[in-house]
Structure formats: C-alpha cells, structure tokens
C-alpha positions as a Python dict, from the first residue, in 0.01 Angstrom:
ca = {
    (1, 'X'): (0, 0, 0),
    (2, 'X'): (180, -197, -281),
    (3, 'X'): (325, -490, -91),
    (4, 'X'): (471, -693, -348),
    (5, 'X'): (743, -356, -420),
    (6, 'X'): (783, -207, -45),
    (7, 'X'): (1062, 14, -122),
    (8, 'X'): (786, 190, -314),
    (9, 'X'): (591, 256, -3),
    (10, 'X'): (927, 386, 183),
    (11, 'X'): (990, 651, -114),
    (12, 'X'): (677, 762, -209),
    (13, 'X'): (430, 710, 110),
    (14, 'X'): (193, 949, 21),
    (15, 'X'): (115, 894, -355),
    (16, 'X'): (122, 528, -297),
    (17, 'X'): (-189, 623, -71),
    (18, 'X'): (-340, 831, -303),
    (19, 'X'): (-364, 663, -568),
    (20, 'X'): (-358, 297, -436),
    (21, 'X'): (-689, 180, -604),
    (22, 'X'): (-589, 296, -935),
    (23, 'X'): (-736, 86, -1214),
    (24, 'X'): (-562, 107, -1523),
    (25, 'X'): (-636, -230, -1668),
    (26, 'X'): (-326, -377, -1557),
    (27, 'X'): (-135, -482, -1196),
    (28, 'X'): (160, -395, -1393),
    (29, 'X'): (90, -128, -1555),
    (30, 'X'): (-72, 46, -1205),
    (31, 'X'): (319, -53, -1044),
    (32, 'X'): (460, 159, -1270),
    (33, 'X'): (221, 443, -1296),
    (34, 'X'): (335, 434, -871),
    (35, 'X'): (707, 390, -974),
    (36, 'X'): (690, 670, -1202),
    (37, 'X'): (438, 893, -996),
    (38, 'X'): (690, 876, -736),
    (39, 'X'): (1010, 940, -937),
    (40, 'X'): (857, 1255, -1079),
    (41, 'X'): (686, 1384, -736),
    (42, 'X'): (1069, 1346, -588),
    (43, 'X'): (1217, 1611, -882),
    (44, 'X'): (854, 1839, -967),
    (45, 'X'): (1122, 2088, -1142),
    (46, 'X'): (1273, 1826, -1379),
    (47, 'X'): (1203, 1628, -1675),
    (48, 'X'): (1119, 1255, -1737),
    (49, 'X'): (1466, 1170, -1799),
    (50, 'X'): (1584, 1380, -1529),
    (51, 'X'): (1311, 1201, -1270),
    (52, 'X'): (1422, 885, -1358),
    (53, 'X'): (1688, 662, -1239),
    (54, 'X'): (1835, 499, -1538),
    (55, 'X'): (1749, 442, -1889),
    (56, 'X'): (1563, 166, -1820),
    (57, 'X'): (1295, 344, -1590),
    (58, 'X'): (1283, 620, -1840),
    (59, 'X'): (1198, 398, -2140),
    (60, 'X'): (931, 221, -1873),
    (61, 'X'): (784, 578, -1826),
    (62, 'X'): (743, 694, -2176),
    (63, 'X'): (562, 342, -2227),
    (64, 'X'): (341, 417, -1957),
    (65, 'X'): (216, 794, -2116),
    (66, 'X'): (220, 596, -2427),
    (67, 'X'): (-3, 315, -2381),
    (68, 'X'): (-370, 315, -2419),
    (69, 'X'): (-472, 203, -2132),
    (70, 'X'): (-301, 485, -1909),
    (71, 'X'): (-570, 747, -1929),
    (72, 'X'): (-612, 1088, -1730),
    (73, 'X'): (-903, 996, -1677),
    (74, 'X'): (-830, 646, -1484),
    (75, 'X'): (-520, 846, -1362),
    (76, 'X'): (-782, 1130, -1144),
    (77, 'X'): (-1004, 893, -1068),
    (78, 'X'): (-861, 745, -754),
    (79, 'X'): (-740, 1127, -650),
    (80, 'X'): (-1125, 1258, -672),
    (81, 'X'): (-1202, 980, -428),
    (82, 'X'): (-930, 1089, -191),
    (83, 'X'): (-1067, 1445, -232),
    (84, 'X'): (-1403, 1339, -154),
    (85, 'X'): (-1223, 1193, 167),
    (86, 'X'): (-1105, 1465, 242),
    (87, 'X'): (-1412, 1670, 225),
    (88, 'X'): (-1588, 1516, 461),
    (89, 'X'): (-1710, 1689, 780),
    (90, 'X'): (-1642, 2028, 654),
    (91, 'X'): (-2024, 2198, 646),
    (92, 'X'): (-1874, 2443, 356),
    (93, 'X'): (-1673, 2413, 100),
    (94, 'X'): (-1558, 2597, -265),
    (95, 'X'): (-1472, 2457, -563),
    (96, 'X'): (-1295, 2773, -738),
    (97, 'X'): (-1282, 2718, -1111),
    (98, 'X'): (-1066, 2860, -1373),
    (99, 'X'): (-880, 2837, -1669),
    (100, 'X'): (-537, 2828, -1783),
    (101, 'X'): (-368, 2782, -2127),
    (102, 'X'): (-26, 2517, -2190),
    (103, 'X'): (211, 2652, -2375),
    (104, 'X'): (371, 2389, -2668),
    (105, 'X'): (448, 2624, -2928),
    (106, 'X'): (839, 2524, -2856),
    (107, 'X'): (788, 2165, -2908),
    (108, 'X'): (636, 2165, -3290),
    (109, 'X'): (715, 1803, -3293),
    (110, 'X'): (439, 1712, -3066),
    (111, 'X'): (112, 1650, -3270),
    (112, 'X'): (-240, 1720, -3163),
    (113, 'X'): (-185, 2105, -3000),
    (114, 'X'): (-473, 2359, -3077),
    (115, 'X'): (-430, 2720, -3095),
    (116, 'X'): (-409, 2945, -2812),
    (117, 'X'): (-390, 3268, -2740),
    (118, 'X'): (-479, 3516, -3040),
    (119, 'X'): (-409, 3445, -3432),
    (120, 'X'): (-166, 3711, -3447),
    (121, 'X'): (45, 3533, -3170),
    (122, 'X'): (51, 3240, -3374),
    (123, 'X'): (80, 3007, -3044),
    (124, 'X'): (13, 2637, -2970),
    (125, 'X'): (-128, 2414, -2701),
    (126, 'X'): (-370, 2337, -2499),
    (127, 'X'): (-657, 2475, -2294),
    (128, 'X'): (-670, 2328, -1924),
    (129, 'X'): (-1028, 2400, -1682),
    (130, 'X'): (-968, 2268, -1326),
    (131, 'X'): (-1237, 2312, -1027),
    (132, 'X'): (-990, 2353, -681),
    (133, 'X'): (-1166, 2214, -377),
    (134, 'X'): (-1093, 2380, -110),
    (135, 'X'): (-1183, 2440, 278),
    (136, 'X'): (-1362, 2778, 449),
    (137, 'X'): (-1006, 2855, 587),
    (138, 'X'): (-841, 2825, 269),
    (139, 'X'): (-672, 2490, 270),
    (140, 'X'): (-697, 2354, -98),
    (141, 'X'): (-859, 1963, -59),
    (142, 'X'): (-793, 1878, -412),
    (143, 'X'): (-926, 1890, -735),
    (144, 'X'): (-1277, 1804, -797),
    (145, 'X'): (-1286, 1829, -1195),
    (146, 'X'): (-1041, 1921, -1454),
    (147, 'X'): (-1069, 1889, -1849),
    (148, 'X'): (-734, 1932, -2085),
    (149, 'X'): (-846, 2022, -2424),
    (150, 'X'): (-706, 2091, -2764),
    (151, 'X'): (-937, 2377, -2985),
    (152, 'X'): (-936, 2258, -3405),
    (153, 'X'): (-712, 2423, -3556),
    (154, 'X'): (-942, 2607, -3790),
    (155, 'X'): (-1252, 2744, -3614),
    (156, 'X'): (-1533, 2905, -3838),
    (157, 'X'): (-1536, 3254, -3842),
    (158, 'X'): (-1889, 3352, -3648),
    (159, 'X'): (-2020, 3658, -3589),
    (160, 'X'): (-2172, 3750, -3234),
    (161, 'X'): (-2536, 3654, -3320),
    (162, 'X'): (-2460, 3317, -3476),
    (163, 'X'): (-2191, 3265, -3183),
    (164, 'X'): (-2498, 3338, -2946),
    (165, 'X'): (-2739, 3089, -3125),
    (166, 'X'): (-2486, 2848, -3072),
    (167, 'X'): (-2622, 2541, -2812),
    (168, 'X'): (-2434, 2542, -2513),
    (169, 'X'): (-2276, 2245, -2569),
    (170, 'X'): (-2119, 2366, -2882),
    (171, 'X'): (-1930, 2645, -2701),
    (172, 'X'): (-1606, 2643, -2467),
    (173, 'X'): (-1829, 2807, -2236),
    (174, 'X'): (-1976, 2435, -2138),
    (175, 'X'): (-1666, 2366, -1950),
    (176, 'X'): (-1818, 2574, -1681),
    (177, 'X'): (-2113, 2405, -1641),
    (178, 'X'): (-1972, 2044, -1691),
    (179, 'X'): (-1696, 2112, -1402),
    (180, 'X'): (-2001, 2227, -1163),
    (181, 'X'): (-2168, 1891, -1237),
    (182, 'X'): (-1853, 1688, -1187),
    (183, 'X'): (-1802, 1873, -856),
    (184, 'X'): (-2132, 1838, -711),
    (185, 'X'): (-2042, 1466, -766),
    (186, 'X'): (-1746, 1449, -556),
    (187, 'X'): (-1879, 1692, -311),
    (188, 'X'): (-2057, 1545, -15),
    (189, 'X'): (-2397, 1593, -7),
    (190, 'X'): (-2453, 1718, 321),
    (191, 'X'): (-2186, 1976, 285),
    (192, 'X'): (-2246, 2333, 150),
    (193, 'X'): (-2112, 2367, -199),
    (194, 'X'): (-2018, 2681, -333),
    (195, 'X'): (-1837, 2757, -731),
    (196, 'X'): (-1650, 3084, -728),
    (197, 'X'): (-1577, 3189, -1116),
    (198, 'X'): (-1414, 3510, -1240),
    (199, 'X'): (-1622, 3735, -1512),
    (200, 'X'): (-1568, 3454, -1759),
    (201, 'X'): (-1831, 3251, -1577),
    (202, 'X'): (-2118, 3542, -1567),
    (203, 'X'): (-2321, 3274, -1757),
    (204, 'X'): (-2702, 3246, -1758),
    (205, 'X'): (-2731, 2887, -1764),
    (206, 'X'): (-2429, 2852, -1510),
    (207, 'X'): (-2683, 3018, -1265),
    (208, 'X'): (-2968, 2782, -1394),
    (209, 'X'): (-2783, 2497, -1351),
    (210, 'X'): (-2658, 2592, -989),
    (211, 'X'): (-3054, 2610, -958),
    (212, 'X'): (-3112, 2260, -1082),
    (213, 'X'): (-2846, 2096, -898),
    (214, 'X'): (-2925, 2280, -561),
    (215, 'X'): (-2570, 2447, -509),
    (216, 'X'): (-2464, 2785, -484),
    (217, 'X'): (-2246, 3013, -654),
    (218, 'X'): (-2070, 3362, -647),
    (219, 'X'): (-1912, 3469, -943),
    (220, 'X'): (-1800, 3830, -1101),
    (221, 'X'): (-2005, 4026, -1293),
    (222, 'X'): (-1898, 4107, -1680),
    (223, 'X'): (-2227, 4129, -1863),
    (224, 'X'): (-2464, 4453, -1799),
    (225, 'X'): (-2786, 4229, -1764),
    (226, 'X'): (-3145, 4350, -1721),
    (227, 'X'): (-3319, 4390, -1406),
    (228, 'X'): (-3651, 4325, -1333),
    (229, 'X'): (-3907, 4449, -1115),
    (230, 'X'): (-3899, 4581, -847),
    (231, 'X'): (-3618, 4820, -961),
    (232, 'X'): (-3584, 4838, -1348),
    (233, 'X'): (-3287, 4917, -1538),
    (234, 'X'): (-2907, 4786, -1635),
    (235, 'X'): (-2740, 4585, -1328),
    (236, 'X'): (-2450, 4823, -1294),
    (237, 'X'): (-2705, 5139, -1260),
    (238, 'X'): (-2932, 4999, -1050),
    (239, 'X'): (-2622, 4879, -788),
    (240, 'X'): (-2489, 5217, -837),
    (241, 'X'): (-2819, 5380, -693),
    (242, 'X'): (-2752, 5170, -368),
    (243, 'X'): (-2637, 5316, -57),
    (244, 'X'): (-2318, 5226, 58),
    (245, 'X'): (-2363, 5029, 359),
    (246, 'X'): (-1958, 5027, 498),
    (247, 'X'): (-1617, 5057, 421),
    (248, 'X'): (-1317, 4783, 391),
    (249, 'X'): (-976, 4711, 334),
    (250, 'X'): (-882, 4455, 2),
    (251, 'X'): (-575, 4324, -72),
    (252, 'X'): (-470, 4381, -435),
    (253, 'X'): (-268, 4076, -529),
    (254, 'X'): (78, 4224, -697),
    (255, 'X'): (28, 4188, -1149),
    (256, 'X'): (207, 4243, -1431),
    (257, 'X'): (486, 4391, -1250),
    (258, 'X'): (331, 4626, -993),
    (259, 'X'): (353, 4538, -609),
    (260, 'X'): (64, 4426, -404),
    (261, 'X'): (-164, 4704, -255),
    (262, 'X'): (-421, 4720, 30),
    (263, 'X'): (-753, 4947, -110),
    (264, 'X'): (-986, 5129, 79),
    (265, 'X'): (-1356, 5053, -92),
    (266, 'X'): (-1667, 5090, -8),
    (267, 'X'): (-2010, 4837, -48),
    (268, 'X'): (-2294, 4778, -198),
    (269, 'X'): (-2554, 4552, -198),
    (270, 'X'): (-2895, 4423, -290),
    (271, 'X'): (-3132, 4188, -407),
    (272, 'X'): (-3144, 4148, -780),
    (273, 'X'): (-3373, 3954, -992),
    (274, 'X'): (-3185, 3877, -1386),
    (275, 'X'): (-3379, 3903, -1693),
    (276, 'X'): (-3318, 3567, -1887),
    (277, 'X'): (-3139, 3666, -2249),
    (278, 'X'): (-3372, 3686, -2520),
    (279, 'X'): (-3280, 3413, -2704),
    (280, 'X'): (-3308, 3177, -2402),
    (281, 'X'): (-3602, 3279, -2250),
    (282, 'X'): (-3815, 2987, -2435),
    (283, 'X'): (-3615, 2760, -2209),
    (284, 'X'): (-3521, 2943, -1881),
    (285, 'X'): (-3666, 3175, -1656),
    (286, 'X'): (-3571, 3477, -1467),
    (287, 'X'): (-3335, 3413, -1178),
    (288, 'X'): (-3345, 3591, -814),
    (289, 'X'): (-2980, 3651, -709),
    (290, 'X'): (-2773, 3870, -488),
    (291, 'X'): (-2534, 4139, -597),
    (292, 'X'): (-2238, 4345, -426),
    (293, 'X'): (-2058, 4582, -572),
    (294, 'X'): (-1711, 4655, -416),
    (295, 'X'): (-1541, 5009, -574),
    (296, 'X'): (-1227, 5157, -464),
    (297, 'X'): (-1312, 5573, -483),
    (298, 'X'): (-972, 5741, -431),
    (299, 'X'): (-667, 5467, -605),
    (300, 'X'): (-363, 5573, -583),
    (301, 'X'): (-195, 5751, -914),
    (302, 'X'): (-88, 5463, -1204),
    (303, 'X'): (-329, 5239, -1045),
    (304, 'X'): (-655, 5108, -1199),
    (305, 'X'): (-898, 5146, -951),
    (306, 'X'): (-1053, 4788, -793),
    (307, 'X'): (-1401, 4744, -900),
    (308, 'X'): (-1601, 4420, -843),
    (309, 'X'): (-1943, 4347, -909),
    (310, 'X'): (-2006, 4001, -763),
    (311, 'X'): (-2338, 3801, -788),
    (312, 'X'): (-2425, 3460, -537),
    (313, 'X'): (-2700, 3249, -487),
    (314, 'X'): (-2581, 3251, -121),
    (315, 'X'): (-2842, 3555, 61),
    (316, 'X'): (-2669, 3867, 198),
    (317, 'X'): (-2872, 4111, 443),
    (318, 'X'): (-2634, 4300, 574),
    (319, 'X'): (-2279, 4440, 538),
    (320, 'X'): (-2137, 4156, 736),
    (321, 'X'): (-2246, 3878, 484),
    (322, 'X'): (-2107, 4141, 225),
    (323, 'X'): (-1796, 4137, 370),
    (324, 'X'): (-1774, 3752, 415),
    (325, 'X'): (-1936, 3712, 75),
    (326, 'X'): (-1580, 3948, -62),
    (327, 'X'): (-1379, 3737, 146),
    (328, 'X'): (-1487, 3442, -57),
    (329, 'X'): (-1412, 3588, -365),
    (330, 'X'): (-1089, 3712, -214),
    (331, 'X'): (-1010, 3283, -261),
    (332, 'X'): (-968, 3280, -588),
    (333, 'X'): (-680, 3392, -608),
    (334, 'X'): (-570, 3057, -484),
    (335, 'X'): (-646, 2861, -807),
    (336, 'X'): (-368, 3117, -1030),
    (337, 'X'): (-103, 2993, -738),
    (338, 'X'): (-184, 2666, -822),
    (339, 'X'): (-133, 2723, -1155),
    (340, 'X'): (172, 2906, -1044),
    (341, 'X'): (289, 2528, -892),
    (342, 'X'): (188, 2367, -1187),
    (343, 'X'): (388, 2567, -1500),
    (344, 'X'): (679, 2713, -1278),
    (345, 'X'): (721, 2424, -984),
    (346, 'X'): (652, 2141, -1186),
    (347, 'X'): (751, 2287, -1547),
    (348, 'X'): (435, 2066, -1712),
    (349, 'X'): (497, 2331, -2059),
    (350, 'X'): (865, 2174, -2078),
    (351, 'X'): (740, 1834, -2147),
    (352, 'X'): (856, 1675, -2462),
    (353, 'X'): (585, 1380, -2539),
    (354, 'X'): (565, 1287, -2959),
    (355, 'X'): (192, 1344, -2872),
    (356, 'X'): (-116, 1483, -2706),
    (357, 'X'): (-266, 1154, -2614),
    (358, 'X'): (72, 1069, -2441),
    (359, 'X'): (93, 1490, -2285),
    (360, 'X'): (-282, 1415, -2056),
    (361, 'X'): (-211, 1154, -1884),
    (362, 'X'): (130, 1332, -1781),
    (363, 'X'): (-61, 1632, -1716),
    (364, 'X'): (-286, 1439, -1496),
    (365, 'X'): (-46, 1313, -1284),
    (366, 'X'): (204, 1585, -1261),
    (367, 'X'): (-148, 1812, -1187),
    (368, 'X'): (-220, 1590, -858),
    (369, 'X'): (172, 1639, -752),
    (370, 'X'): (117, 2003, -794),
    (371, 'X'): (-158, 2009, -571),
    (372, 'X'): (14, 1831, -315),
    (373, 'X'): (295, 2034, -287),
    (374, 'X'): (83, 2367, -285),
    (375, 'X'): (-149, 2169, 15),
    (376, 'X'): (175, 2160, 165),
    (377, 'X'): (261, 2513, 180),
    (378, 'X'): (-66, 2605, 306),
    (379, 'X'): (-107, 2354, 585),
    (380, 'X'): (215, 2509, 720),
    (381, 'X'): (-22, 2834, 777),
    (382, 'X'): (-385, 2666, 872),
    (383, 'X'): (-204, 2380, 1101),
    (384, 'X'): (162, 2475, 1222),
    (385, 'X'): (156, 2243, 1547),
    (386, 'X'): (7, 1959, 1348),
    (387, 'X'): (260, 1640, 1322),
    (388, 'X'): (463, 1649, 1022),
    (389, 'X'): (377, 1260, 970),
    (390, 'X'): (72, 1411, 763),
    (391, 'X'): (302, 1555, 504),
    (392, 'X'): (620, 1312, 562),
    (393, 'X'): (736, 985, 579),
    (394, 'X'): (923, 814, 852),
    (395, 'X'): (1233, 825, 687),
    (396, 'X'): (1189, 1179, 461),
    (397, 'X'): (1139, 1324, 847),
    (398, 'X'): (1433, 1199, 1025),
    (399, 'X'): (1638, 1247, 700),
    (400, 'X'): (1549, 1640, 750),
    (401, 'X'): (1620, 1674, 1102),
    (402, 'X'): (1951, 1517, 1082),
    (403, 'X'): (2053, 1719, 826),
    (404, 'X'): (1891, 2049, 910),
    (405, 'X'): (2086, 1984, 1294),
    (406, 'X'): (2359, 1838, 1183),
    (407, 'X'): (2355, 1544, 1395),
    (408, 'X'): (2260, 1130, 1360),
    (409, 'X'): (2017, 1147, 1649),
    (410, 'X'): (1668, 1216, 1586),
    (411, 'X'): (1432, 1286, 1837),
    (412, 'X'): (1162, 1008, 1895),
    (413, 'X'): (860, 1219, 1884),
    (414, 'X'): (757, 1420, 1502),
    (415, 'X'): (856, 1767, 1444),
    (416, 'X'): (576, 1971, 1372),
    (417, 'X'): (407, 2045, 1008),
    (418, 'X'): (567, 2430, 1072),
    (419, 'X'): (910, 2325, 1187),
    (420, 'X'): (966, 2060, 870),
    (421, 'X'): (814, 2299, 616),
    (422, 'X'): (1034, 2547, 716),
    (423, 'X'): (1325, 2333, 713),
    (424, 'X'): (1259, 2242, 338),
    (425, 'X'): (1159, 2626, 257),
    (426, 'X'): (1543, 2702, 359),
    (427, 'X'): (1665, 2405, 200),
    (428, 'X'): (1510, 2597, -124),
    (429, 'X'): (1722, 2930, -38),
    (430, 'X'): (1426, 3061, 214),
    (431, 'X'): (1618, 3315, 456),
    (432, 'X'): (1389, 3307, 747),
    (433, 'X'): (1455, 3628, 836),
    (434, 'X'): (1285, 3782, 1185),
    (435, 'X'): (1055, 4007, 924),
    (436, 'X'): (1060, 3728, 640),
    (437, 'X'): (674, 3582, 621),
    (438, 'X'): (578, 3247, 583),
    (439, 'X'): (779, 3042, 314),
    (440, 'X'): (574, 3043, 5),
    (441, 'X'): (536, 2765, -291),
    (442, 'X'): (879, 2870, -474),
    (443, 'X'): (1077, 2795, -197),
    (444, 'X'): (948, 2470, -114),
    (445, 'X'): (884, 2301, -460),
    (446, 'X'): (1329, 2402, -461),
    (447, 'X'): (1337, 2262, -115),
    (448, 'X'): (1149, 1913, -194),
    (449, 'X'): (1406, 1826, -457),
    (450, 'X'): (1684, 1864, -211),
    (451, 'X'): (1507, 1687, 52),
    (452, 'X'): (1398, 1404, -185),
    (453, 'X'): (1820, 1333, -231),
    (454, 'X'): (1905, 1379, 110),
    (455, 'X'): (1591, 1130, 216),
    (456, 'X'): (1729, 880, -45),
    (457, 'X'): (2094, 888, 87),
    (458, 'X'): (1908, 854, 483),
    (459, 'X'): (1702, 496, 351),
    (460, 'X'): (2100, 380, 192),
    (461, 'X'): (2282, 457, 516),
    (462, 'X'): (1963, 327, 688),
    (463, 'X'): (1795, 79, 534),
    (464, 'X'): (1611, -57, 907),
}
C-alpha cells in the first residue's frame, strides 16, 4: 500500500493492491498513475474530465498518458503478476483469446489510428488481441496477454498466394501465436494450460507451437484441411462419416438482434491426423489432433443452424470428454462480455487523447478496471456466501449497507459477495424480481458509479 498518500488506500483498496509494484520510472509518477487509476475505476462510464476531481487532477492525468515513461506495457506488468497470483493452485486453466476492433473514426483529431473494418466503411482505429485467463468454473483471473495495434494506413494489395508466402511474422495472424507464448509465461507451470480461439485461430503453426511449448489447445475449425492416413480425405467429410455418438442441449447466445436459443445437436468425434500446408511442410510436420463436430439437424425456421467443428490437443474417447470438450468452447463467449465491459461499461472508444501513444496506456489501464468489474459480476455466481471484503473496502461496504437499509448502524460482521453485488446491481436500476436472474455486467458497472459517491460521502461523514 502507498503509505505516504493513505487516503489513496481508503478509496481505491483494490487497485492500490494491484498494481502496487508498478515501475514506471518514477515514485511520482507511479502516485499518480494510483491517483488516476482510482479516479477512473470510481466513474468506468465517464470521461477523464468527468473522473477527475478538479482541473488540477485532470491536467495531472493527461500528463500522465502523455509522458514517456507511462507505458502499457509497465502499466500490465504488475496486473500479469497478480494474475499469475491468482492462478495458482488451480490444476486447469484457459486463456480464451480474441480480437476486437476500437472505434476512433469520431475523433479525427487523434493521430496514429489505422484502418479498420473494410475500405468501403472508411473507418479508423485500432486493433486490440487480449488472452482472458480464466478458471474451469468460469471465473475470469485476468488477462494474461494483450497487444493494441494500429494497421499502416496503406497496405499492399496481395493476392492469396503471395499473402500465403508471407512469414508468419509478417502477418496479423502472429498475434495468435505471440499471445500463446506470453500466456504460457504467466501461467504456472504445473497447471494445465489450455487456448480456446474461434475459426480465426485454425492456424497450422498455432498447433505447432502449442506442440513446442507443451500446452494444449481447442479451437474452431474454418479451413477444410487434409487428412491423413488412416482415413483419407477433406476434414469435414471424413467427420461427417462418423457415427454420432449422443445427443445435447447448447445454448445459442442471443446476436444481431435475435433472442438466445437452446439447440438440440448431435456429436461427433474422432482422431484426426492434419496434413501440414504445402508451402510449410519444409519446416513442419503433420500434427495428430482431435476433432468434434457438433451440428444442430432440425433449427428452428429463420435460424441458421449451429454447426461447430472443434479441434484440441486435449484426447477425447468418448462422448463424455466430447461433451466437456463443447463445454469448454461454450467459454468463449466470456471474452465478447468482456469486451462488452470494456466499450459499453467503461466507454474506452469515447476517449479523446491528441494521440495513439497517449490512447495505450489509457487503454491499458481502463482494460484492467474492466476486468475487475466483470470478475465482479461473476464471483457473485461461482462464490455467493464468500465475504464481500474480497470485492470491497471497509468503508465502500458499510457505505452500501447503510444506504441500501436505510439506517447508520452497520452490522459488525461482512455481508456476503451475493448480498453487496446485488445491492449495487439495484443501485444500477436491477429489479430483482422473484423470476429476475442474476444481475449481469450492465447493471453493476451503473451501480459502481453510484456506490463510488455514496462511499465518498460515508469516508466525509466518517473519516475514523
């Protein structure tokens, strides 16, 4: 804890502690990435100058972003080592990787964006690839890698050959393979590692580099490889000619306007052995993998039926490690909600920075509050009858209860992690209704605003 500026522990307990050993260069300069940390964790939703307290604290935290010393880099740092805390002990974990584009085309002024999106669109800003750590019951741990890119602004026009004789390292594609590297670092050793990717990470050398570093992967299937002996032929044929071993029930997350669905499908699996692509085959050889391929039969009309093909390092003999393997996959979906936190809870694409050097080091910071307040919202769900002291302070706690009882006595003993994340879901317009489910992210990032005012006006009216 920062004991030369204690009021900093009091309002911001739990970034103080995660990113206590940050090293930016500077005592001073680590004080006020803190101060400013802690301003914008209090108010996700608003801007710098909304975060802040005064004019003074705002100027202070556009010199922070701006200075050379405060880099994203430096600024994860410290939160990868808290990650790596928190992984310990768990025998399995899964870094779930993905990407997600920042939208800047509404701030022209800022200088250093890259297109997104396609020419046409005419968009701007930046391409963002995090790895989400998270537990075998869900709970997300933290982030293990993340890279915040802009692409040139003119990109040669390349044709699919030439694009494939590319070296890896000269693609976008690499991002996959660098974020497994950086998340086998942080990952414990003894603990089982497993990447989940969607169909952009059906990569060769993704699954010869999850060779080389000894960790495992299951990803979805987008490119029709060849299969080699014993059973020749294109990878979707030869899993079509497999008999279905059992039937299950998927939930279909709600898209683009249509509802959530359960889907009756049915599964496949088998042992699969890749042909390398021809023009890497000089450097990499065949790989032995396992495929399932999930297919809902009968959809329902206007739907687009659910089809995955998924392929792991991680063996599956029977239908129950095909089920479990789906149920894996199922946790990707977890990484978009993240994103979810990041763009709609914490409004990162309303940023107004003169420039990208001054935008990642914001992005870094506002990307650890993000995950915090999403670990939040899960815990509720994986620990309800845990203390709340693991997501609250002292004073943030007793500020709640008074408030959400109307009263000035607080009990002596913690609420638990259910009762105060409730309590903030309905300070966020969450009904709690007897049918209502559990409070999700929306709710609470709402909620934490309110409860970082009424915790403020607790510590003036009690300042013992």
């Amino acid at each position: 804890m920062d004991t030369e500026n204690p009021e900093l522990d009091e309002l911001s307990a739990w970034l103080v502690d995660e990113l206590h050993d940050v090293a930016l260069g500077d005592k001073r300069l680590n004080r006020r990435l803190l101060t400013t940390g802690a301003q914008l964790a209090a108010r996700p939703s608003g801007s710098i100058n909304q975060a802040c307290a005064d004019w003074a604290d705002t100027k202070a935290a556009y010199r922070l972003f701006a200075n050379a010393k405060t880099t994203a880099e430096k600024i994860r740092a410290p939160h990868y080592r808290r990650t790596r805390e928190r992984a310990r002990g768990h025998q399995r974990l899964f870094a779930i990787q993905d990407t997600t584009y920042l939208n800047y085309t509404h701030h022209p002024a800022t200088k250093g964006l890259g297109p997104i999106g396609t020419a046409p669109q005419k968009l701007s800003g930046l391409v963002m690839h995090t790895a989400l750590l998270m537990s075998e019951e869900g709970l997300p741990l933290g982030l293990a890698s993340q890279a915040i890119w802009a692409r040139p602004p003119k990109r040669p026009r390349r044709g699919s050959e030439a694009r494939r004789k590319l070296p890896l390292e000269a693609k976008e594609s690499a991002k996959w393979l660098q974020a497994l590297q950086q998340t086998r670092a942080v990952v414990p050793p003894e603990a089982q590692l497993i990447t989940i990717g969607d169909r952009e990470s059906d990569l060769f050398a993704l699954f010869e580099q999850a060779r080389t570093l000894e960790t495992e992967l299951l990803v979805r299937a987008a490119q029709n490889r060849s299969v080699c002996a014993p059973e020749v032929g294109r990878l979707w044929a030869v899993m079509g000619r497999q008999k279905v071993c059992g039937q299950l029930q998927v939930l279909v997350p709600a898209r683009q306007g249509k509802p959530g669905r359960q889907a009756l499908v049915t599964v496949r699996f088998a042992p699969v052995r890749l042909k390398a692509p021809r023009h890497l085959r000089k450097t990499m050889g065949d790989i032995s993998l396992y495929a399932v391929l999930v297919q809902e039969e009968a959809p329902p009309p206007d739907s687009t039926p659910l089809c995955w093909l998924l392929l792991t390092t991680v063996p599956v003999h029977n239908f129950a490690e095909a089920v479990e393997r789906i149920r894996w996959y199922g946790l990707r979906w977890q990484i978009e909600v993240y994103h979810k936190v990041l763009k709609s809870g914490c409004c990162v694409e309303k940023a107004q920075l003169a420039h990208v050097e001054r935008l990642l080091p914001y992005l870094a910071l506002l990307s650890i509050i993000a995950w915090r307040l999403f670990w939040m919202t899960l815990l509720a769900r994986h620990a309800p009858e845990a203390p709340c002291t693991l997501v609250l302070a002292a004073h943030e706690w007793r500020a709640l209860y008074a408030f959400h009882h109307r009263t000035q006595q607080v009990p002596a003993r913690p609420p638990t992690v259910g009762q105060v994340v409730l309590w903030i879901a309905q300070l966020g317009g969450f009904l709690a209704r007897k049918n209502d489910g559990p409070p999700g992210v929306t709710v609470l990032w709402r909620g934490w605003q309110r409860l970082s005012d009424i915790a403020a006006a607790w510590l003036a009216f009690h300042p013992s």
